[in-house]
Tab-separated table of C-alpha atoms and ligand atoms in Angstrom:
chain	number	residue	atom	x	y	z
A	181	MET	CA	-2.079	-15.763	25.519
A	182	ASP	CA	-1.964	-12.801	27.839
A	183	HIS	CA	-2.542	-9.806	25.598
A	184	SER	CA	-2.134	-7.295	28.395
A	185	HIS	CA	1.615	-7.699	27.841
A	186	ALA	CA	3.612	-5.830	25.233
A	187	PRO	CA	7.060	-7.479	25.234
A	188	VAL	CA	8.856	-4.804	23.222
A	189	LEU	CA	7.464	-1.954	25.303
A	190	GLU	CA	8.201	-3.842	28.515
A	191	ALA	CA	11.774	-4.602	27.422
A	192	LEU	CA	12.275	-0.949	26.577
A	193	ALA	CA	11.088	0.099	30.007
A	194	ALA	CA	13.406	-2.500	31.577
A	195	TYR	CA	16.310	-1.251	29.464
A	196	HIS	CA	15.812	2.263	30.767
A	197	ASP	CA	15.188	1.169	34.363
A	198	SER	CA	18.314	-0.942	34.481
A	199	GLY	CA	20.490	2.006	33.437
A	200	GLN	CA	22.257	0.358	30.500
A	201	THR	CA	25.224	2.240	29.023
A	202	PRO	CA	25.656	1.455	25.324
A	203	PHE	CA	29.016	1.169	23.596
A	204	THR	CA	27.114	0.169	20.484
A	205	PRO	CA	25.147	1.923	17.761
A	206	PRO	CA	23.134	4.085	17.510
A	207	GLY	CA	25.906	6.638	17.887
A	208	HIS	CA	23.657	9.318	19.361
A	209	LYS	CA	23.625	7.160	22.552
A	210	GLN	CA	20.052	7.830	23.622
A	211	GLY	CA	20.214	11.339	22.269
A	212	ARG	CA	23.197	12.566	24.257
A	213	GLY	CA	25.082	13.154	21.030
A	214	ALA	CA	22.173	14.504	19.031
A	215	ASP	CA	22.181	18.136	17.957
A	216	PRO	CA	19.880	19.894	20.460
A	217	ARG	CA	17.991	21.498	17.574
A	218	VAL	CA	17.181	18.053	16.240
A	219	ARG	CA	16.224	16.847	19.698
A	220	ASP	CA	13.986	19.867	20.177
A	221	THR	CA	12.049	19.107	17.027
A	222	LEU	CA	11.905	15.329	17.296
A	223	GLY	CA	11.589	15.118	21.050
A	224	ALA	CA	14.092	13.583	23.444
A	225	ASP	CA	12.039	10.388	23.748
A	226	VAL	CA	12.542	9.501	20.110
A	227	PHE	CA	16.287	9.231	20.748
A	228	ARG	CA	15.854	7.645	24.172
A	229	THR	CA	13.740	4.900	22.657
A	230	ASP	CA	15.977	4.389	19.640
A	231	VAL	CA	18.076	1.556	21.038
A	232	LEU	CA	19.799	-1.318	19.339
A	233	ALA	CA	17.527	-4.360	18.995
A	234	ILE	CA	20.236	-6.898	19.772
A	235	SER	CA	22.683	-6.106	22.596
A	236	GLY	CA	20.270	-3.374	23.579
A	237	LEU	CA	16.581	-4.166	23.791
A	238	ASP	CA	17.467	-7.857	24.101
A	239	ASP	CA	20.857	-9.392	24.835
A	240	ARG	CA	23.449	-10.608	22.340
A	241	ALA	CA	21.743	-13.963	21.825
A	242	SER	CA	18.173	-12.572	22.003
A	243	SER	CA	17.709	-14.873	24.982
A	244	GLY	CA	14.824	-12.745	26.276
A	245	GLY	CA	12.880	-13.654	23.105
A	246	VAL	CA	11.466	-10.136	23.060
A	247	LEU	CA	10.695	-9.928	19.373
A	248	ALA	CA	9.617	-13.561	19.118
A	249	ARG	CA	7.117	-13.101	21.946
A	250	ALA	CA	5.730	-9.898	20.412
A	251	GLN	CA	5.305	-11.633	17.053
A	252	ALA	CA	3.626	-14.643	18.649
A	253	LEU	CA	1.155	-12.356	20.403
A	254	MET	CA	0.369	-10.618	17.118
A	255	ALA	CA	-0.187	-13.973	15.410
A	256	ASP	CA	-2.462	-15.048	18.234
A	257	ALA	CA	-4.412	-11.779	18.135
A	258	VAL	CA	-5.351	-12.217	14.489
A	259	GLY	CA	-5.375	-16.002	14.251
A	260	ALA	CA	-2.391	-16.426	11.920
A	261	GLU	CA	0.029	-19.305	12.307
A	262	HIS	CA	3.156	-17.139	12.016
A	263	THR	CA	3.667	-13.408	12.102
A	264	PHE	CA	6.858	-11.506	11.329
A	265	PHE	CA	7.470	-7.824	11.958
A	266	SER	CA	9.281	-5.708	9.411
A	267	THR	CA	10.578	-2.190	9.833
A	268	CYS	CA	11.011	-1.450	6.134
A	269	GLY	CA	7.404	-0.929	5.109
A	270	SER	CA	5.269	-3.251	3.053
A	271	SER	CA	7.462	-2.177	0.143
A	272	LEU	CA	10.029	-4.609	1.512
A	273	SER	CA	7.602	-7.155	2.924
A	274	ILE	CA	5.850	-7.626	-0.385
A	275	LYS	CA	9.164	-8.257	-2.137
A	276	ALA	CA	10.104	-10.880	0.444
A	277	ALA	CA	6.645	-12.434	0.039
A	278	ILE	CA	7.005	-12.652	-3.739
A	279	LEU	CA	10.492	-14.107	-3.467
A	280	SER	CA	9.248	-16.840	-1.184
A	281	VAL	CA	6.784	-17.982	-3.859
A	282	ALA	CA	8.677	-17.649	-7.150
A	283	GLY	CA	12.264	-17.329	-8.333
A	284	PRO	CA	14.118	-16.246	-11.473
A	285	HIS	CA	12.220	-16.987	-14.698
A	286	GLU	CA	9.384	-18.643	-12.815
A	287	LYS	CA	5.857	-17.438	-13.432
A	288	LEU	CA	3.661	-15.635	-10.948
A	289	LEU	CA	0.057	-14.581	-11.588
A	290	VAL	CA	-0.195	-10.939	-10.579
A	291	GLY	CA	-3.163	-8.567	-10.639
A	292	ARG	CA	-2.061	-5.686	-12.891
A	293	ASP	CA	-3.325	-3.101	-10.387
A	294	VAL	CA	-0.329	-3.715	-8.128
A	295	HIS	CA	1.729	-1.233	-6.189
A	296	LYS	CA	5.131	-0.352	-7.614
A	297	SER	CA	6.883	-2.286	-4.826
A	298	VAL	CA	5.517	-5.503	-6.353
A	299	VAL	CA	7.022	-4.563	-9.688
A	300	SER	CA	10.337	-3.852	-7.953
A	301	GLY	CA	10.163	-7.385	-6.529
A	302	LEU	CA	9.595	-8.817	-9.997
A	303	VAL	CA	12.561	-6.835	-11.317
A	304	LEU	CA	14.873	-7.942	-8.524
A	305	ALA	CA	13.873	-11.582	-8.725
A	306	GLY	CA	13.628	-11.878	-12.504
A	307	ILE	CA	10.145	-13.348	-12.134
A	308	ARG	CA	7.947	-13.600	-15.209
A	309	PRO	CA	4.648	-11.895	-14.363
A	310	ILE	CA	1.480	-13.260	-15.881
A	311	TRP	CA	-0.691	-10.190	-15.577
A	312	ILE	CA	-4.273	-10.587	-14.515
A	313	ASP	CA	-6.537	-7.797	-15.703
A	314	PRO	CA	-8.391	-5.821	-13.087
A	315	GLN	CA	-12.126	-5.364	-13.579
A	316	TRP	CA	-12.510	-2.034	-15.313
A	317	ASP	CA	-15.338	0.244	-14.353
A	318	THR	CA	-15.575	2.303	-17.516
A	319	THR	CA	-18.280	4.560	-16.065
A	320	HIS	CA	-16.169	5.747	-13.168
A	321	HIS	CA	-12.782	5.170	-14.858
A	322	LEU	CA	-11.508	2.985	-12.088
A	323	ALA	CA	-9.934	-0.467	-11.796
A	324	HIS	CA	-11.381	-2.929	-9.303
A	325	PRO	CA	-9.475	-6.049	-8.213
A	326	PRO	CA	-9.344	-8.911	-10.722
A	327	ALA	CA	-12.039	-11.570	-10.612
A	328	ALA	CA	-11.349	-15.100	-9.387
A	329	GLU	CA	-12.327	-16.381	-12.869
A	330	ALA	CA	-9.438	-14.404	-14.345
A	331	PHE	CA	-7.015	-16.214	-12.035
A	332	ALA	CA	-8.625	-19.537	-12.957
A	333	ALA	CA	-8.230	-18.802	-16.675
A	334	ALA	CA	-4.600	-17.796	-16.170
A	335	PHE	CA	-3.835	-21.005	-14.259
A	336	ALA	CA	-5.418	-23.001	-17.082
A	337	GLU	CA	-3.071	-21.310	-19.549
A	338	HIS	CA	-0.028	-21.291	-17.233
A	339	PRO	CA	-0.267	-24.403	-15.027
A	340	ASP	CA	3.413	-23.909	-14.169
A	341	ALA	CA	2.703	-20.580	-12.408
A	342	ARG	CA	4.116	-20.779	-8.877
A	343	GLY	CA	1.265	-18.884	-7.250
A	344	ALA	CA	-0.710	-15.664	-7.356
A	345	LEU	CA	-0.611	-12.199	-5.895
A	346	VAL	CA	-3.584	-9.914	-5.455
A	347	THR	CA	-4.019	-6.475	-3.903
A	348	SER	CA	-6.960	-6.203	-1.532
A	349	PRO	CA	-8.134	-3.747	-0.343
A	350	THR	CA	-6.952	-1.424	-3.070
A	351	PRO	CA	-6.042	2.102	-2.011
A	352	TYR	CA	-9.654	2.958	-2.992
A	353	GLY	CA	-10.895	0.538	-0.338
A	354	THR	CA	-12.234	-1.992	-2.831
A	355	CYS	CA	-11.772	-5.677	-2.030
A	356	ALA	CA	-11.222	-8.770	-4.135
A	357	ASP	CA	-13.111	-12.030	-3.794
A	358	LEU	CA	-10.225	-13.474	-1.804
A	359	THR	CA	-12.066	-16.612	-0.733
A	360	GLU	CA	-12.663	-17.618	-4.320
A	361	ILE	CA	-9.178	-16.586	-5.486
A	362	ALA	CA	-7.639	-18.642	-2.666
A	363	ARG	CA	-9.802	-21.603	-3.677
A	364	VAL	CA	-8.664	-21.335	-7.301
A	365	CYS	CA	-5.016	-21.214	-6.222
A	366	HIS	CA	-5.370	-24.088	-3.785
A	367	ASP	CA	-7.101	-26.216	-6.423
A	368	HIS	CA	-3.773	-25.943	-8.266
A	369	GLY	CA	-1.768	-26.571	-5.116
A	370	ARG	CA	-0.402	-23.024	-5.281
A	371	PRO	CA	-0.328	-20.267	-2.682
A	372	VAL	CA	-1.944	-16.852	-2.878
A	373	VAL	CA	-0.179	-13.815	-1.479
A	374	VAL	CA	-2.358	-10.843	-0.594
A	375	ASP	CA	-1.014	-7.320	-0.566
A	376	GLU	CA	-3.179	-6.105	2.303
A	377	ALA	CA	-1.116	-2.964	2.888
A	378	TRP	CA	-4.402	-1.069	3.416
A	379	GLY	CA	-5.957	-3.631	5.719
A	380	ALA	CA	-4.147	-3.635	9.068
A	381	HIS	CA	-7.429	-2.933	10.874
A	382	LEU	CA	-9.541	-5.554	9.118
A	383	PRO	CA	-9.001	-8.424	11.586
A	384	PHE	CA	-10.308	-6.373	14.466
A	385	HIS	CA	-13.928	-5.658	13.578
A	386	PRO	CA	-16.591	-7.973	12.120
A	387	ARG	CA	-18.204	-5.208	10.040
A	388	LEU	CA	-14.973	-4.475	8.176
A	389	PRO	CA	-14.228	-6.553	5.061
A	390	THR	CA	-12.962	-10.072	5.770
A	391	TRP	CA	-9.207	-10.029	6.034
A	392	ALA	CA	-6.859	-12.188	3.984
A	393	MET	CA	-6.159	-14.991	6.476
A	394	ASP	CA	-9.869	-15.519	7.216
A	395	SER	CA	-10.423	-15.720	3.459
A	396	GLY	CA	-7.926	-18.566	3.157
A	397	ALA	CA	-4.878	-16.673	1.876
A	398	ASP	CA	-1.492	-18.235	2.541
A	399	LEU	CA	0.513	-15.101	3.133
A	400	CYS	CA	-0.453	-11.502	3.545
A	401	VAL	CA	1.411	-8.299	4.086
A	402	THR	CA	-0.014	-5.320	5.934
A	403	SER	CA	1.267	-1.805	6.559
A	404	VAL	CA	0.311	-1.119	10.142
A	405	HIS	CA	1.245	2.524	9.646
A	406	LYS	CA	-1.369	3.022	6.940
A	407	MET	CA	-4.668	2.199	8.648
A	408	GLY	CA	-3.392	1.370	12.130
A	409	SER	CA	-1.324	2.995	14.848
A	410	GLY	CA	2.063	1.795	13.587
A	411	LEU	CA	4.866	4.234	12.981
A	412	GLU	CA	5.765	4.839	9.343
A	413	GLN	CA	7.417	1.700	7.867
A	414	GLY	CA	5.785	-0.637	10.411
A	415	SER	CA	4.740	-3.687	8.419
A	416	VAL	CA	3.757	-7.240	9.255
A	417	PHE	CA	3.660	-10.568	7.382
A	418	HIS	CA	1.075	-13.141	8.370
A	419	LEU	CA	1.449	-16.716	7.214
A	420	GLN	CA	-0.632	-19.893	7.417
A	421	GLY	CA	-0.887	-23.313	5.778
A	422	GLU	CA	1.722	-25.583	4.240
A	423	LEU	CA	2.311	-23.949	0.866
A	424	ILE	CA	4.903	-21.402	1.988
A	425	ASP	CA	7.632	-22.506	4.354
A	426	PRO	CA	8.147	-19.985	7.181
A	427	THR	CA	11.886	-20.693	7.066
A	428	VAL	CA	11.978	-19.748	3.401
A	429	LEU	CA	10.006	-16.568	4.048
A	430	LYS	CA	12.375	-15.624	6.853
A	431	ALA	CA	15.411	-16.278	4.658
A	432	ARG	CA	13.974	-14.191	1.805
A	433	GLU	CA	13.186	-11.363	4.208
A	434	ASP	CA	16.753	-11.617	5.460
A	435	LEU	CA	18.010	-11.066	1.901
A	436	LEU	CA	16.350	-7.690	1.757
A	437	GLY	CA	15.851	-6.500	5.315
A	438	THR	CA	17.950	-4.255	7.461
A	439	THR	CA	20.315	-5.537	10.134
A	440	SER	CA	19.423	-2.450	12.165
A	441	PRO	CA	15.659	-2.655	12.692
A	442	SER	CA	14.060	0.276	14.433
A	443	VAL	CA	12.934	-0.610	17.952
A	444	LEU	CA	10.600	2.388	17.766
A	445	VAL	CA	8.810	0.690	14.887
A	446	TYR	CA	8.711	-2.664	16.690
A	447	ALA	CA	7.351	-1.012	19.820
A	448	ALA	CA	4.509	0.649	17.947
A	449	LEU	CA	3.583	-2.652	16.242
A	450	ASP	CA	3.522	-4.365	19.614
A	451	GLY	CA	1.421	-1.621	21.155
A	452	TRP	CA	-1.023	-1.662	18.238
A	453	ARG	CA	-1.717	-5.358	18.785
A	454	ARG	CA	-2.465	-4.808	22.462
A	455	GLN	CA	-4.628	-1.777	21.675
A	456	MET	CA	-6.622	-3.736	19.111
A	457	VAL	CA	-7.134	-6.797	21.299
A	458	GLU	CA	-8.302	-4.670	24.192
A	459	HIS	CA	-10.138	-1.844	22.414
A	460	GLY	CA	-10.305	-2.622	18.697
A	461	ARG	CA	-13.980	-3.493	18.635
A	462	ALA	CA	-15.040	-0.289	20.380
A	463	LEU	CA	-12.642	1.937	18.462
A	464	PHE	CA	-13.853	0.629	15.117
A	465	ASP	CA	-17.510	0.766	16.215
A	466	ASP	CA	-16.909	4.484	16.584
A	467	ALA	CA	-14.848	4.818	13.421
A	468	LEU	CA	-17.510	3.062	11.342
A	469	ALA	CA	-20.273	5.231	12.791
A	470	LEU	CA	-18.218	8.327	12.043
A	471	ALA	CA	-17.545	7.132	8.497
A	472	ALA	CA	-21.270	6.597	7.886
A	473	SER	CA	-22.048	10.074	9.135
A	474	VAL	CA	-19.204	11.732	7.175
A	475	ARG	CA	-20.298	9.906	4.042
A	476	SER	CA	-23.858	11.104	4.329
A	477	ARG	CA	-22.876	14.692	5.181
A	478	LEU	CA	-20.385	14.845	2.294
A	479	GLY	CA	-22.999	13.379	-0.025
A	480	ALA	CA	-25.303	16.303	0.743
A	481	ILE	CA	-22.748	18.822	-0.579
A	482	ASP	CA	-23.410	20.189	-4.071
A	483	GLY	CA	-21.422	18.632	-6.876
A	484	LEU	CA	-20.063	15.637	-4.958
A	485	ARG	CA	-20.672	11.946	-5.347
A	486	VAL	CA	-19.506	9.826	-2.427
A	487	HIS	CA	-18.763	6.348	-3.699
A	488	GLY	CA	-20.294	3.554	-1.667
A	489	ARG	CA	-20.982	-0.098	-2.195
A	490	GLU	CA	-23.677	0.719	-4.765
A	491	ASP	CA	-21.009	2.206	-7.092
A	492	PHE	CA	-18.073	-0.055	-6.351
A	493	CYS	CA	-19.438	-3.501	-5.449
A	494	GLY	CA	-21.360	-6.089	-7.440
A	495	PRO	CA	-20.868	-8.354	-10.442
A	496	GLY	CA	-17.865	-7.236	-12.513
A	497	ARG	CA	-16.755	-4.922	-9.744
A	498	ALA	CA	-15.382	-5.290	-6.223
A	499	THR	CA	-16.625	-7.831	-3.701
A	500	ASP	CA	-16.532	-5.538	-0.688
A	501	LEU	CA	-15.588	-2.010	0.332
A	502	ASP	CA	-13.818	-0.564	3.327
A	503	PRO	CA	-16.095	2.345	4.259
A	504	LEU	CA	-13.233	4.132	6.010
A	505	GLN	CA	-11.801	5.035	2.619
A	506	VAL	CA	-14.106	7.885	1.705
A	507	VAL	CA	-13.695	8.245	-2.043
A	508	VAL	CA	-15.483	11.234	-3.518
A	509	ASP	CA	-16.000	12.044	-7.187
A	510	VAL	CA	-15.559	15.791	-7.708
A	511	SER	CA	-15.882	15.824	-11.493
A	512	ALA	CA	-19.328	17.474	-11.381
A	513	LEU	CA	-17.596	20.535	-9.897
A	514	GLY	CA	-15.813	20.811	-13.254
A	515	THR	CA	-12.414	20.280	-11.727
A	516	THR	CA	-9.923	17.545	-10.861
A	517	GLY	CA	-9.039	15.724	-7.665
A	518	TYR	CA	-5.554	17.247	-7.943
A	519	ARG	CA	-6.923	20.791	-7.780
A	520	VAL	CA	-9.279	20.045	-4.896
A	521	THR	CA	-6.535	18.369	-2.883
A	522	ASP	CA	-4.140	21.283	-3.387
A	523	TRP	CA	-6.852	23.847	-2.621
A	524	VAL	CA	-7.947	22.340	0.696
A	525	ARG	CA	-4.359	22.009	1.849
A	526	ARG	CA	-3.665	25.658	0.993
A	527	HIS	CA	-6.901	27.126	2.329
A	528	HIS	CA	-7.875	24.736	5.120
A	529	GLN	CA	-4.665	22.907	6.082
A	530	VAL	CA	-6.535	19.685	5.396
A	531	ASN	CA	-4.483	16.922	3.759
A	532	LEU	CA	-6.246	14.434	1.554
A	533	HIS	CA	-4.680	11.174	0.532
A	534	LEU	CA	-5.189	9.536	-2.794
A	535	THR	CA	-6.177	11.914	-5.527
A	536	ASP	CA	-6.702	11.466	-9.237
A	537	HIS	CA	-8.154	13.149	-12.294
A	538	ARG	CA	-11.687	13.080	-10.861
A	539	ARG	CA	-11.565	11.890	-7.251
A	540	ILE	CA	-10.322	12.695	-3.816
A	541	ASN	CA	-10.046	10.318	-0.915
A	542	ALA	CA	-10.259	11.120	2.765
A	543	GLN	CA	-8.927	8.222	4.800
A	544	LEU	CA	-10.639	7.898	8.167
A	545	THR	CA	-9.232	5.759	10.957
A	546	HIS	CA	-9.929	5.010	14.615
A	547	ALA	CA	-7.992	8.220	15.345
A	548	ASP	CA	-10.656	10.476	13.810
A	549	ASP	CA	-13.497	12.090	15.676
A	550	GLU	CA	-16.197	14.766	15.243
A	551	ASP	CA	-13.554	17.470	15.434
A	552	THR	CA	-11.384	16.182	12.568
A	553	ALA	CA	-14.481	15.187	10.599
A	554	GLY	CA	-15.836	18.710	11.053
A	555	ARG	CA	-12.640	20.163	9.600
A	556	LEU	CA	-12.869	17.865	6.603
A	557	LEU	CA	-16.506	18.748	5.986
A	558	ALA	CA	-15.888	22.490	6.327
A	559	ALA	CA	-13.026	22.280	3.835
A	560	ILE	CA	-15.009	20.297	1.290
A	561	GLU	CA	-18.080	22.516	1.657
A	562	ASP	CA	-15.816	25.457	0.948
A	563	VAL	CA	-14.448	23.738	-2.150
A	564	SER	CA	-17.955	23.328	-3.434
A	565	ALA	CA	-18.664	27.015	-2.783
A	566	HIS	CA	-15.429	28.026	-4.545
A	567	ALA	CA	-15.650	25.536	-7.392
A	568	GLU	CA	-15.422	28.271	-10.009
A	569	ASP	CA	-11.960	29.198	-8.686
A	570	LEU	CA	-10.872	25.669	-9.551
A	571	ARG	CA	-12.146	25.856	-13.125
A	572	PRO	CA	-11.272	25.294	-15.877
A	573	ALA	CA	-9.082	22.375	-14.907
A	574	PRO	CA	-6.800	20.937	-17.570
A	575	ALA	CA	-8.343	17.747	-18.941
A	576	VAL	CA	-6.620	14.423	-18.443
A	577	GLU	CA	-6.822	12.167	-21.493
A	578	ILE	CA	-7.991	8.847	-20.064
A	579	PRO	CA	-7.184	5.835	-22.258
A	580	SER	CA	-9.630	3.025	-22.859
A	581	PRO	CA	-8.992	-0.081	-20.719
A	582	ALA	CA	-7.615	-1.824	-23.806
A	583	ALA	CA	-5.085	0.926	-24.485
A	584	LEU	CA	-4.135	1.077	-20.829
A	585	ARG	CA	-3.166	-2.602	-20.804
A	586	LEU	CA	0.282	-2.612	-22.317
A	587	GLU	CA	1.855	-5.775	-23.631
A	588	GLN	CA	4.684	-7.238	-21.548
A	589	VAL	CA	7.246	-8.071	-24.212
A	590	MET	CA	10.362	-8.410	-22.078
A	591	LEU	CA	11.021	-9.541	-18.521
A	592	PRO	CA	10.784	-6.564	-16.164
A	593	ARG	CA	14.299	-7.386	-14.957
A	594	ASP	CA	15.806	-7.469	-18.454
A	595	ALA	CA	14.195	-4.164	-19.392
A	596	HIS	CA	15.265	-2.532	-16.154
A	597	PHE	CA	18.894	-3.657	-16.286
A	598	GLY	CA	19.382	-3.706	-20.063
A	599	ARG	CA	20.672	-0.927	-22.294
A	600	ALA	CA	18.343	2.066	-22.254
A	601	GLU	CA	18.048	5.534	-23.662
A	602	GLN	CA	15.965	8.600	-22.900
A	603	VAL	CA	13.717	9.635	-25.803
A	604	PRO	CA	11.160	12.450	-26.230
A	605	TRP	CA	7.742	11.170	-25.192
A	606	ARG	CA	6.285	11.485	-28.683
A	607	GLU	CA	8.936	9.037	-29.915
A	608	ALA	CA	8.349	6.562	-27.089
A	609	ALA	CA	5.163	4.972	-28.470
A	610	GLY	CA	5.999	1.490	-29.724
A	611	ARG	CA	9.201	1.369	-27.657
A	612	ILE	CA	9.712	-0.865	-24.611
A	613	SER	CA	9.689	0.975	-21.324
A	614	ALA	CA	12.839	0.585	-19.246
A	615	GLU	CA	11.309	2.280	-16.226
A	616	MET	CA	8.205	2.502	-14.100
A	617	LEU	CA	5.875	5.407	-14.777
A	618	THR	CA	3.738	5.617	-11.683
A	619	PRO	CA	1.146	8.214	-10.766
A	620	TYR	CA	1.548	8.594	-6.982
A	621	PRO	CA	-0.481	8.069	-4.898
A	622	PRO	CA	-1.839	5.425	-5.363
A	623	GLY	CA	1.449	4.144	-6.792
A	624	ILE	CA	0.119	1.738	-9.424
A	625	PRO	CA	2.449	1.895	-12.442
A	626	ALA	CA	0.757	2.995	-15.669
A	627	ALA	CA	3.754	1.483	-17.456
A	628	LEU	CA	6.495	-0.752	-16.191
A	629	PRO	CA	9.799	-2.139	-17.442
A	630	GLY	CA	9.350	-4.502	-20.343
A	631	GLU	CA	5.933	-3.200	-21.431
A	632	ARG	CA	5.543	-1.779	-24.917
A	633	LEU	CA	4.345	1.797	-24.615
A	634	ASP	CA	1.426	3.127	-26.602
A	635	SER	CA	0.538	6.701	-27.414
A	636	GLU	CA	-2.656	6.650	-25.296
A	637	VAL	CA	-0.769	5.841	-22.105
A	638	LEU	CA	1.864	8.448	-22.917
A	639	ARG	CA	-0.781	11.084	-23.591
A	640	TYR	CA	-2.521	10.095	-20.351
A	641	LEU	CA	0.674	10.661	-18.375
A	642	ARG	CA	1.614	13.877	-20.173
A	643	SER	CA	-1.860	15.361	-19.835
A	644	GLY	CA	-1.986	14.061	-16.247
A	645	VAL	CA	1.242	15.810	-15.289
A	646	ALA	CA	-0.040	19.020	-16.906
A	647	ALA	CA	-3.157	18.680	-14.737
A	648	GLY	CA	-1.252	18.056	-11.502
A	649	MET	CA	-0.508	14.321	-11.485
A	650	VAL	CA	2.811	13.406	-9.854
A	651	VAL	CA	5.006	10.711	-11.473
A	652	PRO	CA	7.942	10.685	-9.073
A	653	ASP	CA	9.687	7.491	-10.144
A	654	ALA	CA	10.189	8.440	-13.791
A	655	ALA	CA	13.705	9.474	-14.829
A	656	ASP	CA	11.941	12.585	-16.145
A	657	PRO	CA	9.031	13.220	-13.738
A	658	GLU	CA	7.508	15.608	-16.309
A	659	VAL	CA	7.314	12.638	-18.702
A	660	ALA	CA	8.522	14.972	-21.449
A	661	SER	CA	10.956	12.159	-22.168
A	662	VAL	CA	10.856	8.472	-21.293
A	663	ARG	CA	13.529	5.876	-20.589
A	664	VAL	CA	13.163	3.056	-23.108
A	665	ALA	CA	15.054	-0.102	-23.910
A	666	VAL	CA	17.567	-0.090	-26.747
A	667	GLU	CA	16.463	-2.988	-28.926
A	668	ASP	CA	19.035	-4.690	-31.123
B	787	PLP	C1	-1.169	-1.552	-2.248
B	787	PLP	C2	0.134	-1.151	-1.619
B	787	PLP	N1	1.044	-2.098	-1.368
B	787	PLP	C3	2.226	-1.807	-0.796
B	787	PLP	C4	2.545	-0.508	-0.450
B	787	PLP	C5	3.875	-0.221	0.178
B	787	PLP	O1	3.692	-0.001	1.541
B	787	PLP	P1	4.702	0.815	2.465
B	787	PLP	O2	4.388	2.263	2.250
B	787	PLP	O3	4.381	0.328	3.840
B	787	PLP	O4	6.086	0.479	2.045
B	787	PLP	C6	1.628	0.520	-0.707
B	787	PLP	C7	1.938	1.912	-0.364
B	787	PLP	O5	1.245	2.848	-0.653
B	787	PLP	C8	0.384	0.187	-1.312
B	787	PLP	O6	-0.527	1.125	-1.604
């Protein structure tokens, strides 16, 4: 296929050149109706480009096949059989993916280290999750993706499970043994869905971890806005094999998706594919070299431990690591990731991504260079020099892996929609959670609807919030009280 073309971008240019006059949404009509103050901040081009997808970018019957051609090019670029664009983030894509594998009361094997959007999918669909334990690293207090053997054991116990879902890479950059997990699933004639929200770049460089389709996955979901050049909410599904019907996937996406997709988001997805085909190799050569240099320079700073493959990969841990996720343990500075992240934003205008009780994470992409890396290094060096200002940090009470794994005693859907009450956190131990309690980022629920709460998890969340953890989805984000099911 001719990858020098970008059908969405070309159709946009043609739309403008042909002087179309819309009597359709969006009501701002290419910005003419937008408040000038909004236009000044967002830029006139945002409105100019924000055209209707159907009867705008393409005609009423989509006879130009604009979106279909852009999706086919994306599929060709990565070697998938089918690719679908979504403008509602992987939060929607992953729900559509789950719904195309399992339905109400059916079982799905799911790694417990999933993003909250997966849990929302389980709630909406009424699916019965069979949780697969991640591999706990008790030294570093971190969960790595579940092992293939754990999926095999779960299939042996639940041969009626409709398929499996695994997150890889995790937000920490750690990767599952997807090849082996796919083999286990296929041995049972079942599909594996990979939440590859953090892996949009993986297909485009051989020294990045192997991406889901090359590992044999049936369906994967990526957020092109996370590690690629997509606009926020730009997400893509890739599909291959016979185990998931593309028509079913499309229908399930249609259940959830918007009827007003953003052409801006489509255009950026289309442009990203062309950029990667033409320049991906070179851009990620540079990004990987920069990551290696940033890692070694950060590692030379007092009190920091930069996690590499030696900490995160190996038996009982992850299979691979995306080196662009620069995860740094700051606990030897006597403080928390929360404090470091807040301090560098306040004092250096440097924004870090994932942060937890002992780590920070600087996400590098193909957009970084010596200049941005220099700013990061200066900020972190300064943190090390000012460590005493960040002490003493309130301690977070980390539960043991056993205490962290709550028992699922009710379907997530039943607990979410059933009768519930708000009780003080000290009275919530032993009760069934009716809500998700999710430290964000990374967005992996510590407790979810239908799980029986224990005091260790509650103390973890309470002490976490006191230390700076954010739990935005809780009815009470302070977790001073918790929404629990009313049991008859
Ligand atoms: C593992 C994982 N899956 C899915 C999502 C949802 O992606 P999006 O933000 O594109 O909706 C996230 C977001 O952080 C994530 O970390």
